[in-house]
XYZ file of C-alpha atoms in Angstrom:
763
model
C 88.769 57.358 -8.735
C 90.664 57.995 -5.523
C 91.912 54.422 -5.448
C 93.104 54.768 -9.034
C 94.927 58.024 -8.157
C 96.605 56.415 -5.171
C 97.743 53.467 -7.267
C 99.103 55.770 -9.954
C 101.073 57.826 -7.426
C 102.515 54.728 -5.755
C 103.357 53.248 -9.149
C 105.088 56.497 -10.073
C 107.267 56.397 -6.954
C 108.188 52.753 -7.535
C 108.764 53.293 -11.231
C 111.012 56.319 -10.782
C 113.007 54.531 -8.113
C 113.406 51.367 -10.210
C 114.431 53.230 -13.385
C 116.851 55.419 -11.429
C 118.457 52.410 -9.786
C 118.714 50.501 -13.079
C 120.307 53.379 -14.943
C 122.523 54.180 -11.991
C 123.714 50.591 -11.792
C 124.725 50.738 -15.445
C 126.501 54.054 -14.822
C 128.379 52.681 -11.827
C 129.304 49.489 -13.662
C 130.612 51.441 -16.631
C 132.633 53.758 -14.391
C 134.089 50.856 -12.452
C 135.104 49.026 -15.634
C 136.662 52.199 -17.027
C 138.688 52.817 -13.847
C 139.911 49.233 -13.772
C 140.849 49.338 -17.460
C 142.634 52.635 -16.917
C 144.644 51.156 -14.011
C 145.444 47.997 -16.005
C 146.589 50.080 -18.967
C 148.709 52.311 -16.745
C 150.303 49.284 -15.079
C 150.949 47.540 -18.405
C 152.574 50.645 -19.898
C 154.783 51.053 -16.835
C 155.693 47.352 -16.808
C 156.648 47.274 -20.499
C 158.652 50.481 -20.145
C 160.581 49.047 -17.204
C 161.096 45.697 -18.946
C 162.517 47.385 -22.037
C 164.912 49.517 -19.988
C 165.918 46.725 -17.593
C 167.224 44.254 -20.188
C 170.655 45.799 -20.651
C 171.569 46.482 -16.985
C 170.141 43.097 -16.004
C 172.392 41.233 -18.440
C 175.323 43.395 -17.350
C 174.556 42.802 -13.648
C 174.334 46.565 -13.092
C 172.155 46.594 -9.949
C 172.775 50.282 -9.262
C 171.276 51.248 -12.600
C 168.262 49.032 -11.939
C 167.766 50.771 -8.600
C 167.837 54.175 -10.313
C 165.174 52.975 -12.755
C 162.927 51.792 -9.941
C 163.404 54.992 -7.915
C 162.518 57.048 -10.982
C 159.011 55.544 -11.111
C 158.184 55.129 -7.403
C 156.356 58.454 -7.028
C 153.586 57.656 -9.503
C 149.956 57.851 -8.370
C 148.638 54.806 -6.491
C 151.881 52.889 -6.970
C 152.629 50.623 -3.977
C 155.779 48.919 -5.160
C 158.060 47.738 -7.998
C 160.303 44.708 -8.011
C 162.846 43.352 -10.508
C 163.541 39.620 -10.282
C 165.953 37.291 -12.032
C 164.938 34.256 -14.070
C 164.939 32.060 -10.934
C 162.723 34.540 -8.959
C 165.667 35.975 -7.019
C 164.839 39.583 -6.030
C 167.389 42.006 -7.496
C 165.774 45.354 -6.754
C 162.536 46.061 -4.854
C 160.884 49.035 -3.213
C 160.572 48.897 0.599
C 157.650 46.781 1.865
C 157.111 45.007 -1.439
C 157.660 41.585 0.106
C 154.649 41.953 2.406
C 152.405 42.676 -0.609
C 153.370 39.629 -2.659
C 150.776 37.236 -1.189
C 149.224 36.544 -4.578
C 152.212 37.254 -6.823
C 154.109 33.900 -6.942
C 151.448 32.314 -9.159
C 151.386 35.357 -11.439
C 155.177 35.312 -11.649
C 155.158 31.650 -12.620
C 152.458 32.219 -15.233
C 154.432 35.119 -16.732
C 157.659 33.094 -16.968
C 156.048 29.924 -18.319
C 153.863 31.733 -20.849
C 156.438 34.416 -21.715
C 153.690 37.020 -21.451
C 152.434 39.856 -19.287
C 149.841 38.788 -16.685
C 147.874 40.893 -14.200
C 145.167 40.469 -11.606
C 143.195 42.375 -8.970
C 143.872 40.777 -5.578
C 143.177 41.545 -1.899
C 146.228 41.707 0.355
C 145.664 42.191 4.103
C 142.198 43.654 3.544
C 143.703 46.021 0.943
C 142.585 45.954 -2.701
C 145.557 45.936 -5.096
C 146.368 45.368 -8.752
C 149.412 43.212 -9.518
C 151.156 42.995 -12.881
C 154.073 40.767 -13.862
C 155.815 41.244 -17.195
C 158.839 39.262 -18.465
C 162.175 40.901 -19.347
C 163.222 39.558 -22.762
C 166.414 39.682 -24.790
C 166.457 40.546 -28.455
C 165.980 36.850 -29.347
C 162.825 36.734 -27.123
C 164.541 34.822 -24.331
C 163.205 35.543 -20.815
C 165.971 36.657 -18.448
C 163.890 38.140 -15.625
C 160.605 39.752 -14.733
C 159.118 43.009 -13.477
C 156.465 43.083 -10.695
C 154.335 46.232 -10.424
C 151.733 46.651 -7.638
C 149.193 49.478 -7.556
C 146.742 50.457 -4.799
C 143.235 49.826 -6.196
C 141.238 51.057 -3.195
C 140.621 54.416 -4.856
C 138.344 52.621 -7.346
C 136.065 51.408 -4.550
C 136.149 54.870 -2.964
C 135.088 56.458 -6.247
C 132.269 53.920 -6.685
C 130.984 54.589 -3.172
C 131.070 58.311 -3.865
C 129.035 57.801 -7.048
C 126.511 55.612 -5.212
C 126.120 58.185 -2.435
C 125.390 60.846 -5.051
C 122.898 58.538 -6.752
C 121.113 57.676 -3.527
C 120.889 61.352 -2.634
C 119.349 62.086 -6.016
C 116.854 59.224 -5.673
C 116.018 60.276 -2.115
C 115.254 63.809 -3.292
C 113.049 62.450 -6.092
C 111.156 60.165 -3.730
C 110.832 62.957 -1.154
C 109.317 65.317 -3.718
C 106.834 62.647 -4.844
C 106.054 61.735 -1.207
C 105.389 65.386 -0.309
C 103.072 65.800 -3.280
C 101.354 62.533 -2.362
C 100.974 63.647 1.239
C 99.464 66.981 0.258
C 97.044 65.362 -2.187
C 95.892 62.522 0.021
C 96.062 63.963 3.544
C 92.626 65.557 3.478
C 90.732 62.520 2.234
C 92.716 59.490 3.482
C 94.552 60.160 6.777
C 91.617 59.753 9.173
C 89.987 56.680 7.608
C 93.329 54.903 7.202
C 94.245 55.572 10.860
C 90.950 54.089 12.050
C 91.293 51.044 9.834
C 94.932 50.600 11.001
C 93.815 50.599 14.637
C 91.154 48.035 13.769
C 93.682 45.756 12.058
C 96.179 46.107 14.938
C 93.489 45.051 17.393
C 92.720 42.029 15.227
C 96.421 41.167 14.976
C 97.042 41.307 18.726
C 93.902 39.334 19.593
C 92.170 42.164 21.439
C 88.544 43.281 21.201
C 88.170 44.985 17.818
C 85.469 47.552 16.911
C 84.861 47.932 13.192
C 85.177 51.543 11.910
C 82.036 53.460 10.909
C 80.852 53.477 7.257
C 81.928 57.126 7.019
C 85.464 56.147 7.954
C 85.543 53.262 5.526
C 83.915 55.009 2.479
C 86.161 54.125 -0.508
C 88.040 51.518 1.637
C 84.858 49.474 1.867
C 86.056 46.701 -0.514
C 89.204 46.398 1.586
C 87.147 46.344 4.798
C 84.947 43.591 3.435
C 88.067 41.442 3.015
C 89.377 42.211 6.516
C 86.397 40.612 8.308
C 87.101 37.131 6.865
C 90.805 37.766 7.468
C 90.056 38.425 11.141
C 88.333 35.078 11.412
C 91.264 33.410 9.644
C 93.678 35.035 12.094
C 91.581 33.814 15.024
C 91.618 30.293 13.644
C 95.373 30.469 12.956
C 96.004 31.687 16.515
C 93.921 28.825 17.895
C 95.813 26.367 15.697
C 99.166 27.743 16.871
C 98.095 27.400 20.491
C 96.943 23.840 19.846
C 100.264 23.073 18.197
C 102.094 24.538 21.174
C 100.069 22.297 23.474
C 101.047 19.303 21.354
C 104.680 20.326 21.596
C 104.275 20.470 25.365
C 102.952 16.925 25.382
C 105.761 15.692 23.148
C 108.446 17.368 25.275
C 109.822 19.333 22.333
C 112.248 22.236 22.678
C 111.065 25.233 24.650
C 110.374 28.505 22.827
C 108.818 31.813 23.836
C 105.513 30.734 22.261
C 105.518 27.376 24.006
C 106.327 29.066 27.317
C 103.499 31.591 26.908
C 100.997 28.851 26.075
C 102.226 26.584 28.895
C 101.963 29.293 31.547
C 98.618 30.567 30.264
C 97.208 27.064 30.672
C 98.763 26.667 34.123
C 97.515 30.034 35.376
C 94.023 29.241 34.084
C 92.966 32.879 33.851
C 94.722 34.205 36.955
C 97.197 37.079 36.712
C 100.976 36.901 37.124
C 102.916 39.471 39.152
C 106.721 39.583 38.925
C 108.857 41.412 41.491
C 112.531 42.285 40.994
C 114.923 45.026 41.972
C 115.923 45.634 38.328
C 113.251 46.839 35.909
C 112.795 45.409 32.375
C 112.736 48.869 30.733
C 114.636 51.955 31.860
C 114.008 55.527 30.718
C 116.969 57.897 30.734
C 117.205 61.497 29.569
C 120.099 62.334 27.263
C 120.438 65.546 25.258
C 116.818 66.544 25.933
C 115.599 63.171 24.635
C 114.218 60.258 26.622
C 115.752 56.942 25.605
C 114.406 53.499 26.456
C 116.947 50.785 27.242
C 116.457 47.087 27.922
C 119.020 45.517 30.272
C 120.921 42.495 28.931
C 119.111 40.136 31.277
C 118.125 36.509 30.918
C 115.344 37.235 33.391
C 113.701 39.702 30.989
C 114.094 37.220 28.120
C 112.374 34.499 30.164
C 109.534 36.398 31.808
C 108.439 38.816 29.087
C 106.649 36.157 26.950
C 104.631 35.143 30.028
C 103.675 38.675 31.029
C 102.742 39.499 27.447
C 100.574 36.389 27.184
C 98.640 36.995 30.413
C 98.843 40.841 30.489
C 100.608 40.648 33.848
C 102.383 43.187 36.015
C 106.093 43.674 36.753
C 106.936 45.568 39.963
C 110.489 46.975 40.122
C 112.639 49.817 41.378
C 112.514 52.794 38.995
C 116.206 53.627 38.594
C 116.279 55.646 35.351
C 116.626 59.420 35.605
C 113.556 59.848 33.373
C 111.485 56.966 34.773
C 109.224 59.299 36.760
C 108.415 61.309 33.612
C 106.945 58.307 31.767
C 104.515 56.841 34.331
C 100.911 57.763 35.079
C 99.609 59.100 38.403
C 99.685 55.543 39.782
C 103.361 55.044 38.810
C 102.416 52.622 36.039
C 103.110 52.400 32.329
C 102.413 49.873 29.615
C 105.353 48.039 28.051
C 106.963 47.135 25.672
C 106.862 50.671 24.224
C 106.266 49.536 20.631
C 103.547 46.983 21.474
C 102.204 47.430 25.027
C 101.144 44.084 26.492
C 101.737 44.238 30.248
C 102.111 46.751 33.101
C 105.335 47.995 34.684
C 104.784 49.381 38.192
C 107.721 51.418 39.444
C 108.737 51.817 43.078
C 110.683 54.939 44.099
C 113.543 54.691 46.595
C 115.361 57.573 48.250
C 119.148 57.743 48.331
C 119.303 56.547 51.952
C 116.864 53.714 51.256
C 118.882 52.523 48.268
C 122.157 52.712 50.207
C 120.758 50.853 53.195
C 118.619 48.205 51.472
C 120.600 47.579 48.272
C 124.225 48.640 48.766
C 124.182 47.940 52.488
C 122.236 44.905 53.699
C 121.791 43.153 50.330
C 125.268 43.635 48.850
C 127.555 44.227 51.817
C 125.730 41.701 53.969
C 123.858 38.934 52.147
C 126.045 38.865 49.002
C 129.383 38.037 50.692
C 127.593 35.890 53.292
C 126.070 33.627 50.629
C 129.104 33.533 48.311
C 131.644 32.571 51.000
C 134.349 34.384 49.006
C 136.456 35.305 52.057
C 135.122 38.850 52.189
C 133.639 39.614 55.585
C 129.894 40.385 55.550
C 128.947 43.726 57.064
C 125.680 43.888 59.009
C 124.401 47.233 60.298
C 121.157 47.735 62.193
C 120.346 50.761 60.035
C 120.766 48.702 56.844
C 118.474 46.025 58.261
C 115.835 48.632 59.047
C 115.977 49.978 55.486
C 115.813 46.402 54.127
C 112.592 45.879 56.116
C 111.232 49.242 54.996
C 111.863 48.636 51.275
C 110.449 45.083 51.416
C 107.307 46.529 53.025
C 107.133 49.229 50.348
C 107.165 46.535 47.643
C 104.564 44.527 49.587
C 102.263 47.573 49.732
C 102.634 48.123 45.974
C 101.915 44.449 45.244
C 98.786 44.422 47.379
C 97.610 47.551 45.588
C 98.304 46.022 42.155
C 96.679 42.681 42.987
C 93.558 44.357 44.340
C 90.590 41.972 44.261
C 92.298 39.350 42.091
C 90.968 35.956 43.187
C 93.922 33.740 42.335
C 97.024 35.916 41.921
C 100.387 34.309 41.210
C 103.479 36.172 42.414
C 107.056 35.424 41.346
C 109.669 37.220 43.485
C 113.272 37.485 42.318
C 116.409 37.188 44.417
C 117.999 38.034 47.742
C 116.757 41.633 47.787
C 113.313 40.463 48.925
C 113.768 37.727 51.546
C 111.084 39.283 53.788
C 108.543 39.917 51.031
C 106.937 36.428 50.792
C 105.847 36.476 54.458
C 104.673 40.093 54.282
C 102.605 39.295 51.205
C 101.223 35.995 52.467
C 99.988 37.532 55.719
C 97.945 40.096 53.793
C 96.952 37.908 50.814
C 96.830 34.285 52.018
C 95.079 33.237 48.785
C 98.023 34.344 46.617
C 100.374 31.766 45.138
C 103.867 33.008 45.969
C 107.287 31.826 44.755
C 110.746 33.292 45.288
C 113.773 32.368 43.218
C 117.150 32.855 44.940
C 119.671 33.577 42.175
C 122.808 33.370 44.353
C 124.173 30.401 46.348
C 122.822 29.434 49.752
C 125.676 28.703 52.196
C 125.846 25.998 54.822
C 123.989 26.476 58.098
C 127.100 27.433 60.070
C 128.050 30.172 57.615
C 124.532 31.583 57.473
C 124.388 31.769 61.261
C 126.732 34.782 61.033
C 123.724 36.912 60.117
C 122.181 38.534 63.209
C 118.702 38.382 61.628
C 118.824 34.819 60.294
C 115.512 33.837 61.947
C 113.671 36.786 60.422
C 115.097 36.112 56.953
C 114.203 32.412 57.061
C 110.708 33.133 58.367
C 110.233 35.690 55.577
C 111.288 33.204 52.894
C 109.037 30.474 54.302
C 106.034 32.665 53.540
C 106.473 31.469 49.933
C 104.762 28.367 48.577
C 107.822 27.607 46.445
C 111.459 28.515 47.073
C 113.743 27.945 44.094
C 117.529 27.655 43.863
C 119.867 26.801 41.003
C 121.140 23.474 42.367
C 120.082 20.696 44.696
C 123.121 21.455 46.883
C 121.806 24.951 47.572
C 118.368 23.473 48.368
C 119.989 21.058 50.822
C 121.909 23.887 52.504
C 118.670 25.832 52.906
C 116.859 22.842 54.399
C 119.756 22.278 56.839
C 119.702 25.963 57.812
C 115.988 25.925 58.575
C 116.432 22.656 60.498
C 119.139 24.287 62.653
C 117.428 27.626 63.274
C 113.632 27.309 63.295
C 110.968 25.072 64.749
C 109.729 23.498 61.539
C 109.125 20.118 59.941
C 111.683 19.401 57.212
C 110.647 16.642 54.803
C 113.875 15.454 53.150
C 112.104 12.937 50.944
C 109.773 15.418 49.228
C 111.880 18.558 49.862
C 109.359 20.722 51.645
C 109.213 22.599 54.947
C 106.082 22.867 57.050
C 105.876 25.727 59.542
C 102.816 27.243 61.190
C 100.521 25.027 59.072
C 102.047 26.321 55.836
C 104.071 24.234 53.426
C 106.977 25.584 51.349
C 108.489 23.400 48.633
C 112.251 23.849 48.130
C 113.350 22.763 44.653
C 116.176 23.356 42.119
C 115.520 25.227 38.858
C 118.847 25.789 37.036
C 118.510 29.020 35.074
C 119.834 29.179 31.525
C 120.061 31.336 28.384
C 118.214 31.512 25.080
C 119.342 28.849 22.639
C 116.367 27.643 20.644
C 117.809 26.470 17.352
C 120.990 26.577 15.287
C 121.138 29.392 12.778
C 124.745 28.997 11.692
C 125.334 29.200 7.944
C 128.984 29.115 6.898
C 128.136 30.980 3.710
C 126.621 33.960 5.517
C 128.345 34.044 8.919
C 131.752 35.542 9.521
C 134.218 32.844 10.600
C 135.921 32.760 13.991
C 139.262 33.439 12.298
C 137.949 36.528 10.525
C 136.274 37.776 13.712
C 139.504 37.207 15.634
C 141.591 39.104 13.089
C 139.177 42.024 13.124
C 139.132 42.212 16.926
C 142.916 42.080 17.171
C 143.155 44.875 14.630
C 140.670 46.979 16.609
C 142.550 46.342 19.855
C 145.892 47.127 18.224
C 147.568 43.910 19.371
C 149.046 40.825 17.780
C 148.298 37.281 19.003
C 147.714 33.773 17.712
C 145.434 32.449 20.455
C 142.682 34.311 22.294
C 140.988 33.630 25.621
C 138.043 35.603 26.993
C 136.395 36.252 30.347
C 133.187 38.238 30.834
C 132.278 39.387 34.336
C 131.250 42.254 36.509
C 134.364 43.355 38.415
C 133.329 41.457 41.535
C 135.559 39.741 44.085
C 133.475 36.530 43.803
C 134.301 36.011 40.100
C 137.905 34.805 40.551
C 139.346 37.429 38.209
C 142.673 37.774 40.040
C 143.063 33.972 40.196
C 142.350 33.841 36.456
C 145.091 36.377 35.678
C 147.591 34.481 37.819
C 146.731 31.286 35.943
C 147.584 33.078 32.678
C 150.865 34.179 34.250
C 151.585 30.595 35.331
C 150.824 29.336 31.808
C 153.388 31.714 30.300
C 155.964 30.608 32.892
C 155.380 26.886 32.353
C 154.902 27.073 28.580
C 157.171 29.818 27.199
C 156.054 28.880 23.669
C 152.817 30.780 24.327
C 154.649 34.000 25.124
C 153.960 36.348 22.232
C 151.063 34.137 21.108
C 148.358 33.809 23.798
C 146.359 36.854 24.895
C 143.565 36.816 27.433
C 140.855 39.480 27.067
C 138.942 40.295 30.230
C 135.676 42.166 29.738
C 135.005 43.641 33.161
C 131.997 45.879 33.722
C 132.325 48.203 36.760
C 129.705 47.506 39.425
C 128.497 48.763 42.827
C 130.875 51.704 42.754
C 129.389 53.114 45.969
C 130.677 50.126 47.977
C 134.280 50.488 49.192
C 135.176 46.798 48.751
C 134.296 47.026 45.062
C 136.256 50.239 44.573
C 139.301 48.614 46.186
C 138.894 45.460 44.112
C 138.744 47.487 40.905
C 142.171 48.927 41.779
C 143.535 45.452 42.612
C 142.467 44.106 39.230
C 144.047 46.987 37.298
C 147.294 46.679 39.266
C 147.515 42.954 38.598
C 146.994 43.472 34.864
C 149.745 46.094 34.773
C 152.136 43.874 36.763
C 151.718 40.823 34.512
C 151.828 42.859 31.304
C 154.978 44.683 32.448
C 156.634 41.326 33.047
C 155.843 39.693 29.691
C 154.779 42.356 27.174
C 156.805 42.756 23.990
C 156.108 44.600 20.774
C 152.412 44.601 19.901
C 151.700 41.562 22.074
C 150.648 41.565 25.698
C 149.266 38.717 27.781
C 146.172 40.462 29.224
C 143.809 43.061 27.765
C 141.429 44.522 30.364
C 138.279 46.063 28.853
C 136.957 47.942 31.877
C 133.587 49.201 30.610
C 130.047 48.101 29.863
C 129.676 46.070 26.671
C 126.496 45.449 24.701
C 125.257 41.933 24.093
C 126.334 42.198 20.448
C 129.862 43.260 21.422
C 130.263 40.373 23.861
C 129.018 37.901 21.248
C 131.909 38.879 18.956
C 134.448 37.976 21.648
C 132.674 34.698 22.373
C 132.816 33.722 18.683
C 136.477 34.731 18.275
C 137.973 33.198 21.420
C 139.711 29.831 21.446
C 138.622 29.452 25.052
C 136.415 31.086 27.674
C 137.344 31.115 31.367
C 134.705 31.152 34.109
C 136.604 30.882 37.393
C 134.098 32.067 39.984
C 135.069 31.408 43.575
C 131.397 30.730 44.289
C 128.380 31.265 42.038
C 124.725 30.343 41.928
C 124.814 29.431 38.245
C 126.965 31.818 36.137
C 125.309 32.394 32.782
C 128.544 33.467 31.053
C 129.410 29.776 30.696
C 126.100 29.075 28.967
C 126.259 32.254 26.883
C 129.641 31.172 25.501
C 128.260 27.735 24.606
C 125.166 29.283 22.989
C 127.347 31.649 20.921
C 129.506 28.862 19.444
C 127.258 27.765 16.612
C 130.417 26.636 14.814
C 130.892 24.005 17.582
C 134.392 25.247 18.337
C 135.981 26.724 21.442
C 136.690 25.296 24.889
C 135.030 26.259 28.170
C 137.154 26.303 31.347
C 134.703 26.261 34.241
C 135.019 26.594 38.015
C 133.739 23.635 40.011
C 132.133 26.154 42.385
C 129.500 27.283 39.864
C 126.039 25.865 39.343
C 126.870 25.544 35.643
C 129.508 22.909 36.467
C 126.660 20.556 37.488
C 125.292 20.678 33.932
C 128.175 21.393 31.532
C 130.187 18.255 32.206
C 132.164 18.625 28.971
C 133.815 21.818 30.131
C 137.291 21.554 31.638
C 136.387 21.761 35.326
C 138.941 23.524 37.555
C 139.483 24.656 41.120
C 140.168 28.400 40.634
C 142.156 28.527 43.888
C 144.664 26.074 42.331
C 146.446 28.467 39.969
C 148.864 25.856 38.558
C 146.146 23.352 37.639
C 144.115 26.140 36.039
C 147.188 27.050 33.958
C 147.400 23.387 32.883
C 143.723 23.568 31.894
C 144.482 26.553 29.630
C 147.289 24.575 27.975
C 144.954 21.588 27.560
C 142.343 23.813 25.900
C 144.868 25.374 23.515
C 146.215 21.974 22.482
C 142.884 20.129 22.246
C 142.263 18.539 18.845
C 139.335 19.753 16.767
C 137.404 16.480 16.986
C 137.364 16.400 20.784
C 136.587 20.117 20.925
C 133.582 19.726 18.610
C 132.276 16.681 20.524
C 132.446 18.519 23.837
C 130.833 21.679 22.491
C 128.095 19.732 20.717
C 127.075 17.973 23.922
C 127.108 21.211 25.924
C 125.016 22.980 23.297
C 122.489 20.170 23.386
C 122.246 20.517 27.175
C 121.697 24.289 26.985
C 119.245 23.941 24.110
C 117.077 21.397 25.916
C 117.168 23.319 29.201
C 117.065 26.914 27.999
C 115.704 30.035 29.689
C 112.145 29.296 28.568
C 112.348 25.814 30.090
C 113.488 27.411 33.362
C 110.565 29.844 33.520
C 108.030 27.224 32.471
C 109.294 24.734 35.061
C 109.319 27.301 37.865
C 105.833 28.695 37.297
C 104.398 25.303 36.385
C 105.722 23.865 39.648
C 104.325 26.802 41.611
C 100.868 26.194 40.185
C 101.204 22.459 40.898
C 102.308 23.082 44.476
C 99.254 25.199 45.144
C 96.952 22.675 43.493
C 98.367 19.863 45.648
C 97.882 21.993 48.748
C 94.313 22.792 47.772
C 93.560 19.114 47.121
C 95.135 18.220 50.488
C 93.095 20.847 52.309
C 89.892 19.687 50.590
C 90.630 16.080 51.548
C 91.167 17.095 55.176
C 87.880 19.036 55.226
C 85.960 16.162 53.605
C 87.451 13.682 56.075
C 86.453 15.900 59.000
C 82.889 16.183 57.674
C 82.608 12.396 57.348
C 83.903 11.894 60.895
C 81.312 14.353 62.216
């Protein structure tokens, strides 16, 4: 009986909604037709009235009288313009601005003259809905001597329809709300508890966790449903096993990497051990705004790559808690389960004081190691106090990791970036059985440059605590090997790329990081075109241009932003034809605002934009638009899709994912990438136009080459770059890195076992 009541109530809600929508659609359609007919009738009456009155002055050549006629009617509702034309389409009298509205009128005018009849049509002009009517001016003997063009604004029809729909939806919402409230009151007492228990049971089955079937009292009238769920659970288990088997087959066949393939690959490699990820930036940040706590996910390729692994093996991510509400959301052990909507792994937050953050992050990491490794002609600053805080914070992370790992027999630790150069050694000394890798996301300089650092020996010794040290390119690996060879007593094996020090081996290998590009989803019927996106963006920015270029960077002195602007200036000098036509949009997110060099550089960038714009700007066009704020991933994607070219002119970069993001965004296989030779991406994206950003004139020539490149060559280049990014995407990077780490440890274990066995035989 209860099931029947529930079905009746649900059917009532659906039925009322369906009938309301059907009747409302008919009402809206009827209203729309009536409004259109009314406008057509009004236009036809006005056109015939004008045609009848215009015959005599037209034959007499009395233009002044024609102008009076037109002025008499110009104040009518929704009227955009009136024009009187001679037999050969010469305009005699027209209201101001009429010419810009006549995009679709020439055909109507021809039809009216040829057919000697009134013709009209609803057309869109510059995103504006209009109604155009053309009626011939006839003499008494029915000879056509001219024509009248009448244009009305038809947007009020759409506005009225939207108003009607909003009223309808409000009415339907109220009806559904009333029914829902009644349903809630009727069913709450008897259904809420049992349904909640069954829902928890089904969720556990869906996520593959241990599931406890609800009690018979909970199931009661849901028993038939429950009896069907048990076989469904077995089917889900079998489907999950089949999917994992299929993923393993894809691994064998070297198919494209996906999140599922990555999760399966790493789960097999880890063989039951846990994964621990360490980074300065956390994957989820909690911030308090207007008495509410919001969760944000940083636009990070690292999160995209590592989350599927951590979800699959229920791992742990250790990171600095930087959100102003982070402390409110953790338990007494500074942990919380993430993602919020489907918790699968643990986020352990580390708390840093203001002095610790300034010394470790702003100081040693970003005023010392960052300029040292990028060789961007900004002097590194090394302070003893910063070094002490760097040691202190690395030890704090080591303590947290040891606590999280606990009694884990075969833990696997993946450390991220230059913030934690000391952590591998600290961890290895306390947990020698842990498999430890560190990935260095920025360049590694040559040995002579690195020797500037007063604590180079300590940094190198800290890094060599890792079993695997990863860089983006082989060149960076070679620089690291040379540096160790110059500074430490260690065996450097150049053939197999490993370093042996104090009976511990560290492999040094390249793993070029990438972005997510799994498959093409472009559908010309459903996707907005680059031209439409470009027009919309230009309208939003309030500028006029024919060609667009884009750059996306943090406002950092290593990104070559000033050199990029000067190349645009050189282009406009060398090719004046692009003045008034080419605009470069620089998306520049502020960064590290507590470091003086970055504050000064922000001012330099703004001054350079103002100088170049003051020199060339005219009307609504200007050569450079500087968007100095944070942009969401969705916002940046719009610029990628609209731009004719993207410029990545880093003075030195580990990889630079902007280049790959631009390629991944161009599903239409259009656009040209201009790429600095000093980026890791230049080693992979050979079909980009490779430039030396310090050579401003040649970079300007590269911009001209990109703007003049034919469509066929452009598509060929983009297609090859997209294939490269697709085959070596972010999931491939993570799978290769962790797979190699597991292999390195296995080889070491086999080597150690062989040595032990050999010693036993000799004894």
